[in-house]
mmCIF file of C-alpha atoms and ligand atoms in Angstrom:
data_model
loop_
_atom_site.group_PDB
_atom_site.id
_atom_site.type_symbol
_atom_site.label_atom_id
_atom_site.label_comp_id
_atom_site.label_asym_id
_atom_site.label_seq_id
_atom_site.Cartn_x
_atom_site.Cartn_y
_atom_site.Cartn_z
ATOM 1 C CA MET X 349 -73.578 -79.749 -107.196
ATOM 2 C CA ALA X 350 -73.821 -76.445 -105.325
ATOM 3 C CA THR X 351 -73.250 -76.165 -101.581
ATOM 4 C CA THR X 352 -76.243 -77.601 -99.753
ATOM 5 C CA LYS X 353 -77.624 -77.793 -96.260
ATOM 6 C CA GLY X 354 -80.214 -80.337 -97.331
ATOM 7 C CA ASN X 355 -80.120 -84.071 -97.891
ATOM 8 C CA VAL X 356 -78.927 -86.121 -100.813
ATOM 9 C CA ILE X 357 -80.014 -89.534 -102.102
ATOM 10 C CA VAL X 358 -78.113 -91.748 -104.529
ATOM 11 C CA GLY X 359 -78.934 -95.024 -106.279
ATOM 12 C CA GLN X 360 -77.419 -97.479 -108.719
ATOM 13 C CA SER X 361 -79.337 -99.079 -111.552
ATOM 14 C CA GLY X 362 -78.863 -101.400 -114.540
ATOM 15 C CA GLY X 363 -75.952 -103.790 -115.069
ATOM 16 C CA PRO X 364 -73.030 -103.403 -112.658
ATOM 17 C CA THR X 365 -69.474 -102.524 -113.679
ATOM 18 C CA ALA X 366 -66.009 -102.640 -112.129
ATOM 19 C CA VAL X 367 -66.190 -98.937 -111.312
ATOM 20 C CA ILE X 368 -69.819 -98.059 -110.575
ATOM 21 C CA ASN X 369 -68.937 -97.942 -106.860
ATOM 22 C CA SER X 370 -66.273 -95.397 -107.659
ATOM 23 C CA SER X 371 -69.039 -93.102 -108.937
ATOM 24 C CA LEU X 372 -70.979 -93.811 -105.737
ATOM 25 C CA ALA X 373 -67.917 -92.890 -103.672
ATOM 26 C CA GLY X 374 -67.559 -89.695 -105.740
ATOM 27 C CA VAL X 375 -71.165 -88.659 -105.138
ATOM 28 C CA TYR X 376 -70.862 -89.462 -101.426
ATOM 29 C CA LYS X 377 -67.625 -87.558 -100.906
ATOM 30 C CA THR X 378 -68.684 -84.530 -102.942
ATOM 31 C CA ALA X 379 -72.032 -84.303 -101.164
ATOM 32 C CA LYS X 380 -70.305 -84.557 -97.795
ATOM 33 C CA ASP X 381 -67.648 -81.967 -98.716
ATOM 34 C CA ARG X 382 -70.378 -79.565 -99.872
ATOM 35 C CA GLY X 383 -72.254 -79.726 -96.599
ATOM 36 C CA ALA X 384 -75.059 -82.245 -97.170
ATOM 37 C CA LYS X 385 -76.684 -83.129 -93.851
ATOM 38 C CA LYS X 386 -77.597 -86.716 -94.702
ATOM 39 C CA ILE X 387 -76.638 -88.840 -97.674
ATOM 40 C CA TYR X 388 -79.007 -91.728 -98.293
ATOM 41 C CA GLY X 389 -78.432 -94.744 -100.534
ATOM 42 C CA MET X 390 -81.421 -96.391 -102.236
ATOM 43 C CA LEU X 391 -81.288 -100.166 -102.038
ATOM 44 C CA HIS X 392 -81.924 -101.646 -105.486
ATOM 45 C CA GLY X 393 -82.491 -98.278 -107.101
ATOM 46 C CA ILE X 394 -85.872 -96.716 -107.657
ATOM 47 C CA GLN X 395 -87.585 -100.077 -107.140
ATOM 48 C CA GLY X 396 -86.262 -100.258 -103.576
ATOM 49 C CA LEU X 397 -87.036 -96.586 -102.936
ATOM 50 C CA LEU X 398 -90.690 -97.241 -103.796
ATOM 51 C CA GLU X 399 -90.669 -99.751 -100.949
ATOM 52 C CA GLU X 400 -88.859 -97.191 -98.754
ATOM 53 C CA ARG X 401 -85.703 -99.288 -98.738
ATOM 54 C CA TYR X 402 -82.748 -96.998 -98.211
ATOM 55 C CA VAL X 403 -79.832 -96.555 -95.827
ATOM 56 C CA ASP X 404 -78.027 -93.631 -94.254
ATOM 57 C CA LEU X 405 -74.699 -94.033 -96.043
ATOM 58 C CA SER X 406 -72.685 -92.217 -93.390
ATOM 59 C CA LYS X 407 -73.378 -95.172 -91.073
ATOM 60 C CA HIS X 408 -71.680 -97.500 -93.576
ATOM 61 C CA ILE X 409 -68.948 -95.297 -94.999
ATOM 62 C CA THR X 410 -67.230 -94.104 -91.878
ATOM 63 C CA SER X 411 -63.679 -93.234 -92.931
ATOM 64 C CA ASP X 412 -61.483 -92.164 -95.837
ATOM 65 C CA LEU X 413 -60.323 -95.775 -96.047
ATOM 66 C CA ASP X 414 -63.930 -96.895 -96.552
ATOM 67 C CA ILE X 415 -64.203 -94.469 -99.466
ATOM 68 C CA GLU X 416 -60.973 -95.803 -100.966
ATOM 69 C CA LEU X 417 -62.141 -99.411 -100.561
ATOM 70 C CA LEU X 418 -65.530 -98.634 -102.060
ATOM 71 C CA LYS X 419 -63.858 -97.007 -105.075
ATOM 72 C CA ARG X 420 -61.951 -100.206 -105.722
ATOM 73 C CA THR X 421 -64.789 -102.669 -105.180
ATOM 74 C CA PRO X 422 -66.468 -103.954 -108.364
ATOM 75 C CA SER X 423 -70.248 -104.465 -108.737
ATOM 76 C CA SER X 424 -73.100 -102.360 -107.332
ATOM 77 C CA TYR X 425 -72.703 -101.866 -103.586
ATOM 78 C CA LEU X 426 -76.275 -100.644 -103.156
ATOM 79 C CA GLY X 427 -77.804 -103.361 -105.330
ATOM 80 C CA SER X 428 -79.444 -102.623 -108.652
ATOM 81 C CA CYS X 429 -82.726 -102.907 -110.560
ATOM 82 C CA ARG X 430 -84.191 -102.750 -114.029
ATOM 83 C CA TYR X 431 -87.367 -100.849 -113.195
ATOM 84 C CA LYS X 432 -89.141 -98.731 -115.800
ATOM 85 C CA LEU X 433 -91.196 -95.806 -114.566
ATOM 86 C CA PRO X 434 -94.461 -95.302 -116.476
ATOM 87 C CA GLU X 435 -95.051 -92.197 -118.591
ATOM 88 C CA ILE X 436 -96.094 -89.379 -116.241
ATOM 89 C CA LYS X 437 -99.508 -88.941 -117.880
ATOM 90 C CA GLU X 438 -100.228 -92.670 -117.558
ATOM 91 C CA ASN X 439 -99.712 -92.958 -113.814
ATOM 92 C CA THR X 440 -99.120 -89.969 -111.565
ATOM 93 C CA GLU X 441 -99.697 -92.011 -108.397
ATOM 94 C CA ILE X 442 -96.306 -93.654 -108.562
ATOM 95 C CA TYR X 443 -94.635 -90.240 -108.941
ATOM 96 C CA ASP X 444 -96.660 -88.814 -106.055
ATOM 97 C CA LYS X 445 -95.452 -91.733 -103.965
ATOM 98 C CA ILE X 446 -91.779 -91.221 -104.906
ATOM 99 C CA PHE X 447 -91.927 -87.464 -104.302
ATOM 100 C CA GLY X 448 -93.745 -88.088 -100.999
ATOM 101 C CA ILE X 449 -90.839 -90.267 -99.864
ATOM 102 C CA LEU X 450 -88.259 -87.756 -101.112
ATOM 103 C CA ASP X 451 -90.014 -84.881 -99.349
ATOM 104 C CA LYS X 452 -90.216 -86.875 -96.133
ATOM 105 C CA LEU X 453 -86.434 -87.400 -96.333
ATOM 106 C CA GLU X 454 -85.947 -83.680 -97.158
ATOM 107 C CA ILE X 455 -84.027 -84.517 -100.311
ATOM 108 C CA GLU X 456 -82.542 -81.647 -102.319
ATOM 109 C CA TYR X 457 -80.369 -83.633 -104.724
ATOM 110 C CA PHE X 458 -81.145 -87.007 -106.284
ATOM 111 C CA PHE X 459 -78.351 -88.894 -108.089
ATOM 112 C CA TYR X 460 -78.889 -92.003 -110.205
ATOM 113 C CA ILE X 461 -75.895 -93.902 -111.551
ATOM 114 C CA GLY X 462 -76.649 -95.917 -114.664
ATOM 115 C CA GLY X 463 -76.974 -96.270 -118.422
ATOM 116 C CA ASN X 464 -79.679 -95.337 -120.929
ATOM 117 C CA ASP X 465 -82.575 -96.862 -118.995
ATOM 118 C CA SER X 466 -81.500 -95.167 -115.767
ATOM 119 C CA MET X 467 -81.273 -91.849 -117.615
ATOM 120 C CA ASP X 468 -84.877 -92.470 -118.722
ATOM 121 C CA THR X 469 -85.787 -92.681 -115.009
ATOM 122 C CA ILE X 470 -83.917 -89.447 -114.222
ATOM 123 C CA LYS X 471 -85.556 -87.605 -117.135
ATOM 124 C CA LYS X 472 -89.056 -88.640 -116.061
ATOM 125 C CA LEU X 473 -88.442 -87.644 -112.418
ATOM 126 C CA SER X 474 -86.936 -84.338 -113.500
ATOM 127 C CA ASP X 475 -89.902 -83.642 -115.822
ATOM 128 C CA TYR X 476 -92.316 -84.406 -113.012
ATOM 129 C CA ALA X 477 -90.412 -82.074 -110.672
ATOM 130 C CA ILE X 478 -90.634 -79.241 -113.214
ATOM 131 C CA LEU X 479 -94.333 -79.865 -113.836
ATOM 132 C CA ASN X 480 -95.098 -79.821 -110.126
ATOM 133 C CA GLY X 481 -92.775 -77.065 -108.945
ATOM 134 C CA SER X 482 -90.551 -79.388 -106.902
ATOM 135 C CA LYS X 483 -87.140 -77.925 -106.052
ATOM 136 C CA ILE X 484 -85.382 -81.335 -106.035
ATOM 137 C CA ARG X 485 -82.530 -81.518 -108.555
ATOM 138 C CA PHE X 486 -82.193 -84.789 -110.482
ATOM 139 C CA MET X 487 -78.778 -85.781 -111.762
ATOM 140 C CA GLY X 488 -77.803 -88.730 -113.968
ATOM 141 C CA VAL X 489 -74.330 -90.161 -113.380
ATOM 142 C CA PRO X 490 -73.227 -92.093 -116.478
ATOM 143 C CA LYS X 491 -72.059 -95.716 -116.351
ATOM 144 C CA THR X 492 -72.315 -98.624 -118.737
ATOM 145 C CA ILE X 493 -69.925 -101.144 -120.216
ATOM 146 C CA ASP X 494 -71.789 -100.623 -123.523
ATOM 147 C CA ASN X 495 -70.259 -97.118 -123.989
ATOM 148 C CA ASP X 496 -73.426 -95.921 -125.705
ATOM 149 C CA LEU X 497 -74.596 -92.906 -123.681
ATOM 150 C CA ALA X 498 -75.337 -89.840 -125.799
ATOM 151 C CA GLY X 499 -73.282 -86.796 -124.877
ATOM 152 C CA THR X 500 -70.429 -88.776 -123.306
ATOM 153 C CA ASP X 501 -67.000 -89.326 -124.808
ATOM 154 C CA HIS X 502 -66.763 -92.652 -123.016
ATOM 155 C CA THR X 503 -68.659 -94.140 -120.106
ATOM 156 C CA PRO X 504 -67.122 -95.264 -116.810
ATOM 157 C CA GLY X 505 -67.307 -99.057 -116.908
ATOM 158 C CA PHE X 506 -66.394 -99.387 -120.567
ATOM 159 C CA GLY X 507 -62.628 -99.084 -120.089
ATOM 160 C CA SER X 508 -62.284 -101.876 -117.531
ATOM 161 C CA ALA X 509 -64.609 -104.180 -119.507
ATOM 162 C CA ALA X 510 -62.742 -103.398 -122.761
ATOM 163 C CA LYS X 511 -59.421 -104.175 -121.111
ATOM 164 C CA TYR X 512 -60.805 -107.476 -119.875
ATOM 165 C CA ILE X 513 -62.106 -108.380 -123.357
ATOM 166 C CA GLY X 514 -58.743 -107.548 -124.949
ATOM 167 C CA SER X 515 -56.817 -109.652 -122.404
ATOM 168 C CA ILE X 516 -59.162 -112.636 -122.356
ATOM 169 C CA THR X 517 -59.350 -112.741 -126.158
ATOM 170 C CA LYS X 518 -55.581 -112.995 -126.296
ATOM 171 C CA GLU X 519 -55.645 -115.792 -123.707
ATOM 172 C CA VAL X 520 -58.256 -117.715 -125.714
ATOM 173 C CA ILE X 521 -56.189 -117.298 -128.891
ATOM 174 C CA ARG X 522 -53.148 -118.688 -127.037
ATOM 175 C CA ASP X 523 -55.219 -121.570 -125.679
ATOM 176 C CA GLY X 524 -56.384 -122.496 -129.184
ATOM 177 C CA LEU X 525 -52.829 -123.018 -130.361
ATOM 178 C CA VAL X 526 -51.806 -125.793 -127.983
ATOM 179 C CA TYR X 527 -53.281 -128.862 -129.684
ATOM 180 C CA ASP X 528 -52.214 -130.238 -132.988
ATOM 181 C CA GLN X 529 -55.838 -130.144 -134.008
ATOM 182 C CA GLN X 530 -58.032 -127.696 -135.870
ATOM 183 C CA SER X 531 -60.640 -125.715 -133.977
ATOM 184 C CA VAL X 532 -63.016 -122.783 -134.215
ATOM 185 C CA THR X 533 -63.828 -120.734 -131.103
ATOM 186 C CA ILE X 534 -66.666 -118.219 -131.032
ATOM 187 C CA LEU X 535 -66.536 -115.514 -128.343
ATOM 188 C CA GLU X 536 -69.827 -113.810 -127.504
ATOM 189 C CA ILE X 537 -69.432 -110.320 -126.085
ATOM 190 C CA MET X 538 -71.947 -108.006 -124.369
ATOM 191 C CA GLY X 539 -72.821 -104.478 -125.439
ATOM 192 C CA ARG X 540 -76.348 -105.003 -126.695
ATOM 193 C CA ASN X 541 -76.753 -102.830 -129.828
ATOM 194 C CA ALA X 542 -73.392 -101.049 -129.520
ATOM 195 C CA GLY X 543 -70.225 -102.636 -130.863
ATOM 196 C CA TRP X 544 -67.621 -100.858 -128.744
ATOM 197 C CA LEU X 545 -66.970 -103.761 -126.409
ATOM 198 C CA THR X 546 -66.889 -106.381 -129.158
ATOM 199 C CA GLY X 547 -64.525 -104.086 -131.061
ATOM 200 C CA ALA X 548 -62.246 -104.173 -128.012
ATOM 201 C CA ALA X 549 -61.416 -107.810 -128.920
ATOM 202 C CA ALA X 550 -59.057 -106.204 -131.465
ATOM 203 C CA LEU X 551 -56.896 -105.079 -128.497
ATOM 204 C CA ALA X 552 -55.613 -108.677 -128.395
ATOM 205 C CA LYS X 553 -53.588 -107.937 -131.529
ATOM 206 C CA CYS X 554 -49.974 -107.087 -130.785
ATOM 207 C CA GLU X 555 -46.488 -108.210 -131.808
ATOM 208 C CA ASP X 556 -46.932 -111.664 -130.278
ATOM 209 C CA CYS X 557 -50.604 -112.237 -131.143
ATOM 210 C CA GLU X 558 -52.401 -111.818 -134.447
ATOM 211 C CA GLY X 559 -55.715 -111.043 -132.741
ATOM 212 C CA PRO X 560 -59.139 -112.515 -133.522
ATOM 213 C CA ASP X 561 -59.695 -113.684 -137.105
ATOM 214 C CA MET X 562 -63.046 -111.904 -137.453
ATOM 215 C CA ILE X 563 -65.086 -109.434 -135.420
ATOM 216 C CA PHE X 564 -68.841 -109.008 -135.911
ATOM 217 C CA LEU X 565 -70.459 -105.811 -134.636
ATOM 218 C CA PRO X 566 -74.194 -105.333 -134.001
ATOM 219 C CA GLU X 567 -74.316 -102.210 -136.166
ATOM 220 C CA ILE X 568 -73.762 -104.330 -139.281
ATOM 221 C CA THR X 569 -76.353 -106.848 -140.532
ATOM 222 C CA PHE X 570 -75.176 -110.376 -139.876
ATOM 223 C CA ASP X 571 -75.343 -112.821 -142.775
ATOM 224 C CA VAL X 572 -75.257 -116.368 -141.416
ATOM 225 C CA ASP X 573 -74.388 -117.965 -144.789
ATOM 226 C CA GLU X 574 -71.579 -115.500 -145.431
ATOM 227 C CA PHE X 575 -70.295 -116.137 -141.893
ATOM 228 C CA MET X 576 -70.278 -119.891 -142.533
ATOM 229 C CA ARG X 577 -68.401 -119.452 -145.823
ATOM 230 C CA LYS X 578 -65.752 -117.279 -144.177
ATOM 231 C CA VAL X 579 -65.295 -119.676 -141.249
ATOM 232 C CA ALA X 580 -64.979 -122.678 -143.604
ATOM 233 C CA ASP X 581 -62.409 -120.766 -145.645
ATOM 234 C CA LEU X 582 -60.325 -119.778 -142.594
ATOM 235 C CA HIS X 583 -60.625 -123.305 -141.240
ATOM 236 C CA LYS X 584 -58.921 -124.614 -144.417
ATOM 237 C CA LYS X 585 -55.989 -122.242 -143.904
ATOM 238 C CA LYS X 586 -55.475 -122.114 -140.125
ATOM 239 C CA LYS X 587 -55.184 -124.465 -137.193
ATOM 240 C CA SER X 588 -57.124 -122.297 -134.766
ATOM 241 C CA VAL X 589 -59.793 -119.784 -135.763
ATOM 242 C CA VAL X 590 -61.098 -117.323 -133.141
ATOM 243 C CA VAL X 591 -64.116 -115.139 -133.883
ATOM 244 C CA ALA X 592 -65.526 -112.322 -131.709
ATOM 245 C CA VAL X 593 -69.230 -111.742 -132.126
ATOM 246 C CA SER X 594 -71.507 -109.244 -130.401
ATOM 247 C CA GLU X 595 -74.462 -110.620 -128.447
ATOM 248 C CA GLY X 596 -76.536 -108.070 -130.411
ATOM 249 C CA VAL X 597 -75.872 -109.153 -134.015
ATOM 250 C CA ARG X 598 -79.049 -109.341 -136.095
ATOM 251 C CA VAL X 599 -79.975 -110.956 -139.383
ATOM 252 C CA ALA X 600 -81.552 -108.995 -142.284
ATOM 253 C CA ASP X 601 -85.142 -109.366 -141.026
ATOM 254 C CA GLY X 602 -84.174 -107.692 -137.723
ATOM 255 C CA ARG X 603 -84.137 -110.772 -135.510
ATOM 256 C CA TYR X 604 -81.194 -111.241 -133.173
ATOM 257 C CA VAL X 605 -79.080 -114.256 -134.096
ATOM 258 C CA CYS X 606 -79.776 -115.622 -130.619
ATOM 259 C CA GLU X 607 -83.480 -115.592 -131.499
ATOM 260 C CA LEU X 608 -82.803 -118.210 -134.177
ATOM 261 C CA THR X 609 -82.384 -120.711 -131.355
ATOM 262 C CA ASP X 610 -84.990 -122.252 -129.069
ATOM 263 C CA GLY X 611 -83.174 -120.689 -126.129
ATOM 264 C CA ILE X 612 -84.141 -118.238 -123.394
ATOM 265 C CA ASP X 613 -86.920 -115.801 -124.237
ATOM 266 C CA TYR X 614 -86.807 -113.268 -121.400
ATOM 267 C CA VAL X 615 -87.641 -109.592 -121.937
ATOM 268 C CA ASP X 616 -86.957 -107.026 -119.193
ATOM 269 C CA ALA X 617 -89.100 -104.075 -118.038
ATOM 270 C CA PHE X 618 -87.557 -101.822 -120.683
ATOM 271 C CA GLY X 619 -88.433 -104.307 -123.432
ATOM 272 C CA HIS X 620 -84.860 -105.531 -123.871
ATOM 273 C CA ARG X 621 -84.598 -109.177 -124.835
ATOM 274 C CA GLN X 622 -82.023 -111.131 -122.854
ATOM 275 C CA LEU X 623 -79.297 -111.671 -125.419
ATOM 276 C CA THR X 624 -77.699 -115.034 -124.920
ATOM 277 C CA GLY X 625 -76.936 -118.015 -127.120
ATOM 278 C CA THR X 626 -75.446 -116.355 -130.227
ATOM 279 C CA ALA X 627 -72.071 -118.085 -129.879
ATOM 280 C CA ARG X 628 -73.693 -121.385 -129.010
ATOM 281 C CA TYR X 629 -75.954 -121.200 -132.074
ATOM 282 C CA LEU X 630 -73.043 -120.422 -134.404
ATOM 283 C CA ALA X 631 -70.695 -123.016 -132.875
ATOM 284 C CA GLU X 632 -73.324 -125.742 -133.183
ATOM 285 C CA LYS X 633 -73.970 -124.787 -136.799
ATOM 286 C CA ILE X 634 -70.251 -124.968 -137.600
ATOM 287 C CA SER X 635 -69.968 -128.278 -135.834
ATOM 288 C CA ARG X 636 -72.827 -129.688 -137.916
ATOM 289 C CA GLU X 637 -71.786 -128.213 -141.265
ATOM 290 C CA VAL X 638 -67.984 -128.192 -141.237
ATOM 291 C CA PRO X 639 -66.897 -131.834 -140.991
ATOM 292 C CA GLY X 640 -64.241 -132.673 -138.403
ATOM 293 C CA CYS X 641 -64.167 -129.199 -136.902
ATOM 294 C CA LYS X 642 -63.803 -128.916 -133.141
ATOM 295 C CA THR X 643 -65.861 -125.919 -132.020
ATOM 296 C CA ARG X 644 -66.296 -124.074 -128.771
ATOM 297 C CA ALA X 645 -68.716 -121.306 -127.788
ATOM 298 C CA ILE X 646 -67.591 -118.936 -125.021
ATOM 299 C CA GLU X 647 -70.209 -116.553 -123.714
ATOM 300 C CA PHE X 648 -68.445 -113.951 -121.600
ATOM 301 C CA ASN X 649 -71.781 -112.817 -120.305
ATOM 302 C CA SER X 650 -71.703 -111.073 -116.922
ATOM 303 C CA LEU X 651 -68.051 -112.107 -116.447
ATOM 304 C CA GLN X 652 -66.908 -109.052 -118.346
ATOM 305 C CA ARG X 653 -68.934 -106.527 -116.355
ATOM 306 C CA CYS X 654 -67.243 -106.569 -112.986
ATOM 307 C CA ALA X 655 -63.910 -107.797 -114.277
ATOM 308 C CA SER X 656 -61.361 -105.625 -112.630
ATOM 309 C CA HIS X 657 -57.646 -105.486 -112.993
ATOM 310 C CA ILE X 658 -57.202 -103.136 -110.088
ATOM 311 C CA VAL X 659 -58.505 -105.152 -107.138
ATOM 312 C CA SER X 660 -57.263 -108.293 -105.505
ATOM 313 C CA ARG X 661 -57.229 -107.379 -101.840
ATOM 314 C CA VAL X 662 -59.065 -109.591 -99.395
ATOM 315 C CA ASP X 663 -59.947 -106.729 -97.041
ATOM 316 C CA ILE X 664 -62.048 -105.093 -99.739
ATOM 317 C CA THR X 665 -64.428 -108.000 -100.057
ATOM 318 C CA GLU X 666 -64.564 -108.241 -96.292
ATOM 319 C CA ALA X 667 -65.420 -104.586 -95.951
ATOM 320 C CA TYR X 668 -68.068 -104.659 -98.668
ATOM 321 C CA GLN X 669 -70.150 -107.705 -99.382
ATOM 322 C CA VAL X 670 -70.533 -107.290 -103.105
ATOM 323 C CA GLY X 671 -74.120 -107.816 -104.216
ATOM 324 C CA ALA X 672 -75.441 -107.803 -100.667
ATOM 325 C CA PRO X 673 -76.672 -104.340 -99.781
ATOM 326 C CA PRO X 674 -75.606 -103.020 -96.386
HETATM 327 O O1 F6P N 449 -76.580 -102.607 -120.291
HETATM 328 C C1 F6P N 449 -75.414 -103.258 -119.944
HETATM 329 C C2 F6P N 449 -75.495 -104.729 -120.273
HETATM 330 O O2 F6P N 449 -74.349 -105.327 -119.710
HETATM 331 C C3 F6P N 449 -75.616 -105.087 -121.754
HETATM 332 O O3 F6P N 449 -74.393 -105.126 -122.400
HETATM 333 C C4 F6P N 449 -76.287 -106.433 -121.673
HETATM 334 O O4 F6P N 449 -77.001 -106.751 -122.856
HETATM 335 C C5 F6P N 449 -77.220 -106.256 -120.524
HETATM 336 O O5 F6P N 449 -76.623 -105.334 -119.652
HETATM 337 C C6 F6P N 449 -77.509 -107.542 -119.781
HETATM 338 O O6 F6P N 449 -78.313 -107.246 -118.699
HETATM 339 P P1 F6P N 449 -78.810 -108.293 -117.627
HETATM 340 O O7 F6P N 449 -77.622 -108.726 -116.838
HETATM 341 O O8 F6P N 449 -79.795 -107.536 -116.821
HETATM 342 O O9 F6P N 449 -79.395 -109.442 -118.395
#
């Protein structure tokens, strides 16, 4: 960002992470250091901006300590959204409205912190600005636990979530060893169609832990029968079997494994199906088909997103009500 005498606006969008507020703090501090007059925060991303919901961040971040606390506070301080902008040619009204609001606020730089869907928003706004001669600069700030943003080596948010998955997998493996009874535990891990986070379950392996017995990534077609054969085989040889499976594994016809259940059928604005129930489906199948096998499904779900190993100070949660915009 060049030096500016104008105003800046920043928003957060998509799933939260343990460090998305650190990116917010970075944008805020840089904009301030480079002379921005006002730095606004959109509440609940572009969806909130459309309803003119924003705050003057300098009224909420008033000291260096506030910046430090914000950096260390997991989850999205400004609130988030999953809001898909239409194609420009389909609906220019919505863009006229957004640019009207931005012009009223005298915005020169617009920052949006998020993953692939948020970058879609930035691209559309930037295209509209070019088409209409607007001078506003649109910048995407990468974040996602999925680690699947093109052009990035790794995304902020992935590291903390990966560390959490590695640690918790080891704890589950330890837990499985306590009873003198056989069991199979299925861990379901986020990441949608990217296997980075599920792959991080392998971090559990070290000199005092043999790691998960199998890891299933979404990039590889999932064969339910083959899975059942492998589990039954391991079950014969071991007391405790622990399997890490991505929420995004699909069978040969393209359906997600979680779609084989009668579970939740929610699709978001970007057309993403809510992926939940894979571990439960597999654990129930094992329980039915492998006699005498104790099974457990653990869906890490949103637990892994804001998991942070750097924060445990009471004053941080007092200073920033996580999930409740200022
Ligand atoms: O995009 C990040 C992510 O955490 C994915 O791994 C996951 O599939 C998705 O968000 C879940 O989103 P939501 O909490 O909106 O259901």
